[in-house]
Amino acid sequence: MNRFVQFAVAATLVSSPAFAQDADGFGPLVSAEELAGLLDTTAPLVLDIRGDAYAEGHVEGAVSAPYGLFRGPAENPGRVPSDEELTKVLRELGVTADRPVVITHQGRDETDFGAAARVYWTLKSSGFSDLAILNGGVGAWQAAGNTLSTEAVDPEESAITVSFSDQWLATQDDVLQVVEGDAQATLVDARPESFWAGEDAHPAAARPGTLPQSEYFTHSNWFSDDPTLIDAAAARALAEEGGFTDDDTLISFCNTGHWAATNWFALSELAGLDDVKLYPESMVGWSQAGLPMQNTPGVIENLWNQITNPL
């Protein structure tokens, strides 16, 4: 039976942090204050994934690394670039194995965080371990009283070579094995309930609906009262309330692996669960492949949903 999970973060604020930063204060999330200190000590490579907004002002020293560099084409944006494509991108950005990386996004709302989480997942799967996301993004950086720079940074090209790991990856075949009962995993839909129920769909999806046997845990559950800030201290308690434990393999999915990246990040990096995977192509790739789905409305119902719930 599907579990309908919508939790108020405020109910879990008594829990203690489940994630751990290293001795230099570097961890999966850094605050604006922590990043300011790291810039003076650790000198991490800051990747600004906002695209055009970079020119309007960014953390001083940050390199422009638009989110699209880490994504697939418009018809299947969740696709992971090839090893060769990622190698080219990361070399041009100056990413090296021995320098920590901090990812900065805008920090508009819960959805915006998914871009940073997806880039984090891509870098971790590409072999980089010293990674962090600026909690609250550039918005939090400014709110803390820090200034922005408009000076573009031209990074020195690196010589790294990417060999993408499948440790945190669930492929279409992996998911199909779960759906057909040949493998065991919990399929977790990160989308709002209306997508899980088949009332809404991504424009690139062949049809609305969700994966068979899936349950949903909406990506926005991880945020505090401020929808731009992940509540790291509440992550472990939220995971436990959702029934997610180290005993299960968890596969996070959404429309294109964006919202799902937030669930992956919170469950894997903050709650510290051992076996959490991301299905990057998610429902767009799955539906385009014509594979079995659940909660798919009939033709007339689908048309009515498109009229009454336009995206």
XYZ file of C-alpha atoms in Angstrom:
311
model
C 0.000 0.000 0.000
C 1.284 3.469 -0.806
C 2.148 5.680 2.102
C 1.013 9.293 1.925
C 3.718 11.243 3.677
C 3.432 14.948 4.369
C 5.229 16.049 7.514
C 5.628 19.423 9.137
C 9.300 20.075 9.666
C 8.536 22.072 12.778
C 7.441 18.919 14.559
C 10.939 17.462 14.371
C 13.127 20.367 15.416
C 14.057 18.598 18.650
C 16.240 16.155 16.710
C 20.001 16.605 16.508
C 22.051 16.945 13.321
C 22.683 13.642 11.527
C 25.375 14.928 9.199
C 28.948 15.712 10.123
C 31.318 18.301 8.785
C 35.019 17.520 8.665
C 37.666 19.145 10.817
C 37.823 22.155 8.504
C 34.100 22.800 8.856
C 33.395 21.380 5.422
C 30.259 19.313 5.030
C 27.308 18.650 2.778
C 25.777 22.012 3.721
C 27.540 25.245 4.640
C 25.955 28.434 5.888
C 26.845 31.854 4.492
C 28.908 32.523 7.626
C 30.773 29.227 7.237
C 31.469 29.848 3.567
C 32.892 33.284 4.348
C 35.356 31.618 6.713
C 36.198 28.843 4.250
C 37.050 31.350 1.534
C 39.785 32.691 3.806
C 41.109 29.295 4.915
C 40.282 26.319 2.694
C 39.849 28.369 -0.504
C 37.287 26.040 -2.099
C 36.297 26.221 -5.747
C 32.883 27.908 -5.792
C 30.660 26.857 -8.682
C 27.788 29.237 -9.394
C 25.097 27.273 -11.264
C 22.657 30.170 -11.876
C 23.545 30.906 -15.489
C 22.800 34.491 -16.579
C 22.391 35.704 -12.988
C 26.131 35.164 -12.462
C 26.924 38.384 -14.341
C 24.650 40.381 -12.040
C 26.688 39.410 -8.980
C 28.171 36.275 -7.401
C 30.285 35.124 -4.483
C 33.725 36.597 -5.087
C 35.953 34.121 -6.918
C 33.067 31.909 -8.036
C 33.191 30.256 -11.444
C 30.084 30.319 -13.644
C 28.860 26.722 -14.089
C 25.300 26.889 -15.494
C 23.011 24.059 -14.390
C 22.394 23.029 -17.995
C 25.986 21.800 -18.262
C 25.052 18.944 -15.920
C 21.773 18.025 -17.614
C 20.484 16.261 -20.720
C 18.640 17.686 -23.760
C 15.260 19.431 -23.576
C 13.360 16.297 -24.558
C 14.991 14.320 -21.719
C 16.628 16.799 -19.327
C 17.232 14.214 -16.624
C 19.725 12.261 -18.739
C 23.223 12.134 -17.268
C 25.909 13.469 -19.615
C 28.457 10.896 -20.751
C 31.827 10.486 -19.041
C 33.404 12.299 -21.975
C 30.944 15.202 -21.735
C 31.396 15.527 -17.970
C 35.174 15.323 -18.301
C 35.127 18.223 -20.758
C 32.793 20.293 -18.570
C 34.691 19.749 -15.335
C 38.071 20.375 -16.935
C 36.860 23.691 -18.330
C 35.489 24.652 -14.906
C 38.855 23.941 -13.295
C 37.593 21.164 -11.029
C 40.436 19.158 -9.478
C 40.494 16.158 -7.167
C 42.349 17.948 -4.363
C 40.253 21.119 -4.060
C 36.922 21.235 -2.200
C 33.892 22.460 -4.145
C 31.001 24.602 -2.918
C 27.899 24.843 -5.113
C 25.869 28.044 -5.075
C 22.341 28.437 -6.447
C 19.956 31.383 -6.211
C 17.992 30.290 -3.140
C 14.525 31.332 -4.328
C 12.455 28.432 -2.988
C 12.392 24.667 -2.372
C 12.470 23.856 -6.085
C 15.608 25.924 -6.646
C 17.607 23.752 -4.238
C 17.098 20.713 -6.492
C 19.511 22.145 -9.053
C 22.303 22.393 -6.481
C 21.544 18.896 -5.178
C 21.607 17.463 -8.716
C 25.022 19.052 -9.398
C 26.274 17.769 -6.014
C 25.094 14.236 -6.912
C 26.772 14.469 -10.316
C 30.081 15.604 -8.823
C 29.999 12.963 -6.093
C 29.265 10.272 -8.682
C 32.136 11.648 -10.747
C 34.575 10.900 -7.929
C 34.690 14.093 -5.853
C 34.179 13.830 -2.096
C 34.867 17.284 -0.623
C 31.559 18.851 -1.640
C 29.098 21.265 -0.089
C 26.038 23.311 -1.014
C 25.599 26.875 0.245
C 22.405 26.569 2.287
C 20.012 29.265 1.111
C 22.153 30.052 -1.919
C 23.213 33.506 -3.044
C 20.102 34.936 -1.404
C 21.324 33.768 2.009
C 24.812 35.060 1.227
C 23.412 38.550 0.636
C 21.042 38.358 3.612
C 24.072 37.680 5.831
C 25.528 41.030 4.762
C 28.072 39.724 2.274
C 28.779 41.574 -0.935
C 28.657 40.234 -4.477
C 31.288 40.552 -7.174
C 30.624 41.219 -10.852
C 34.140 40.249 -11.914
C 33.992 37.119 -14.074
C 36.463 34.360 -13.222
C 38.284 32.495 -15.987
C 39.370 29.190 -14.382
C 42.557 27.367 -15.234
C 41.675 24.178 -17.095
C 42.291 20.992 -15.142
C 43.360 17.539 -16.307
C 40.840 15.351 -14.484
C 39.089 12.411 -16.135
C 35.597 11.371 -15.064
C 34.575 7.769 -14.524
C 30.970 7.984 -13.388
C 30.113 5.694 -10.472
C 26.843 3.763 -10.296
C 26.896 3.647 -6.472
C 24.209 6.338 -6.184
C 22.636 5.726 -9.600
C 19.480 3.789 -10.462
C 19.142 3.107 -14.177
C 15.923 2.415 -16.061
C 16.770 -1.291 -15.990
C 17.336 -1.147 -12.222
C 13.920 0.423 -11.704
C 12.259 -2.028 -14.074
C 13.652 -4.942 -12.055
C 12.035 -3.472 -8.944
C 8.710 -2.930 -10.716
C 8.740 -6.502 -12.044
C 9.623 -7.967 -8.665
C 13.129 -9.110 -9.585
C 14.813 -6.713 -7.148
C 13.886 -5.078 -3.858
C 13.818 -1.319 -3.329
C 11.468 1.419 -2.167
C 10.526 3.753 -5.018
C 10.127 7.268 -3.623
C 8.374 9.931 -5.711
C 9.691 13.395 -4.775
C 6.961 15.279 -6.630
C 3.889 16.949 -5.121
C 0.915 14.623 -4.641
C -0.846 15.912 -7.774
C 1.940 14.492 -9.968
C 2.000 11.168 -8.095
C -1.798 10.940 -8.466
C -1.649 11.591 -12.222
C -3.384 14.971 -12.072
C -0.321 16.888 -13.318
C 2.552 15.914 -15.608
C 5.801 17.375 -16.903
C 5.460 18.798 -20.445
C 8.057 16.318 -21.760
C 6.372 13.269 -20.196
C 4.488 10.941 -22.552
C 1.666 10.627 -20.018
C 0.917 11.448 -16.373
C 1.241 8.979 -13.532
C 3.923 7.439 -11.373
C 6.002 4.295 -11.034
C 4.087 1.178 -9.962
C 4.353 0.409 -6.233
C 5.779 3.839 -5.494
C 5.026 6.136 -2.588
C 5.594 9.847 -2.386
C 7.637 11.990 -0.051
C 7.517 15.530 -1.386
C 10.896 17.243 -1.703
C 9.658 20.349 0.132
C 9.365 18.365 3.396
C 13.060 18.900 4.126
C 12.844 22.672 4.446
C 12.369 24.842 7.510
C 9.862 27.660 7.807
C 12.123 29.468 5.347
C 11.572 27.610 2.035
C 15.102 28.436 0.901
C 16.851 26.665 3.792
C 17.211 22.901 4.231
C 16.608 21.893 7.853
C 19.608 19.612 8.291
C 18.928 19.012 11.985
C 15.525 17.512 11.214
C 16.642 15.214 8.388
C 17.193 12.006 10.357
C 13.917 12.317 12.249
C 12.005 13.042 9.035
C 13.560 10.003 7.380
C 12.573 7.816 10.302
C 9.021 9.172 10.329
C 8.801 8.387 6.631
C 9.822 4.795 7.331
C 13.150 5.166 5.521
C 15.957 3.185 7.149
C 19.333 1.642 6.378
C 17.568 -1.687 5.911
C 16.146 -0.597 2.541
C 17.451 0.425 -0.843
C 15.758 3.713 -1.680
C 15.342 4.982 -5.238
C 14.402 8.646 -5.515
C 12.656 9.873 -8.660
C 10.526 12.788 -9.889
C 9.991 14.210 -13.388
C 13.571 14.780 -14.519
C 15.771 13.988 -11.511
C 15.614 17.542 -10.108
C 13.256 17.390 -7.112
C 14.441 13.804 -6.631
C 17.981 15.083 -6.141
C 16.784 17.005 -3.064
C 15.351 13.801 -1.580
C 18.545 11.921 -2.438
C 20.689 14.627 -0.836
C 18.631 14.795 2.348
C 18.352 11.018 2.775
C 21.931 10.163 1.802
C 24.031 13.140 2.844
C 22.050 14.571 5.774
C 20.103 11.636 7.249
C 23.100 9.416 6.507
C 21.239 6.442 5.022
C 23.543 3.963 3.323
C 21.788 2.895 0.139
C 20.015 5.804 -1.514
C 20.007 6.061 -5.299
C 18.750 8.613 -7.800
C 16.870 7.669 -10.961
C 17.964 10.669 -13.059
C 15.673 10.341 -16.099
C 12.695 9.738 -13.824
C 9.124 9.881 -15.153
C 9.963 11.722 -18.384
C 12.374 9.004 -19.470
C 10.203 6.211 -18.065
C 6.994 7.380 -19.735
C 8.715 8.015 -23.053
C 9.949 4.422 -22.982
C 6.333 3.205 -22.704
C 6.960 1.309 -19.482
C 4.263 0.337 -16.929
C 2.805 3.164 -14.875
C 0.382 3.653 -12.023
C -2.243 6.365 -11.465
C -2.415 7.117 -15.172
C -5.799 8.705 -15.964
C -7.917 7.802 -18.978
C -7.943 9.983 -22.091
C -10.939 12.118 -21.069
C -9.765 12.498 -17.474
C -6.278 13.399 -18.671
C -7.661 16.082 -20.996
C -9.768 17.510 -18.177
C -6.719 17.601 -15.887
C -4.757 19.515 -18.522
C -7.558 22.076 -18.831
C -8.157 22.554 -15.109
C -4.525 22.192 -13.917
C -2.316 23.837 -16.573
C 1.406 23.934 -15.756
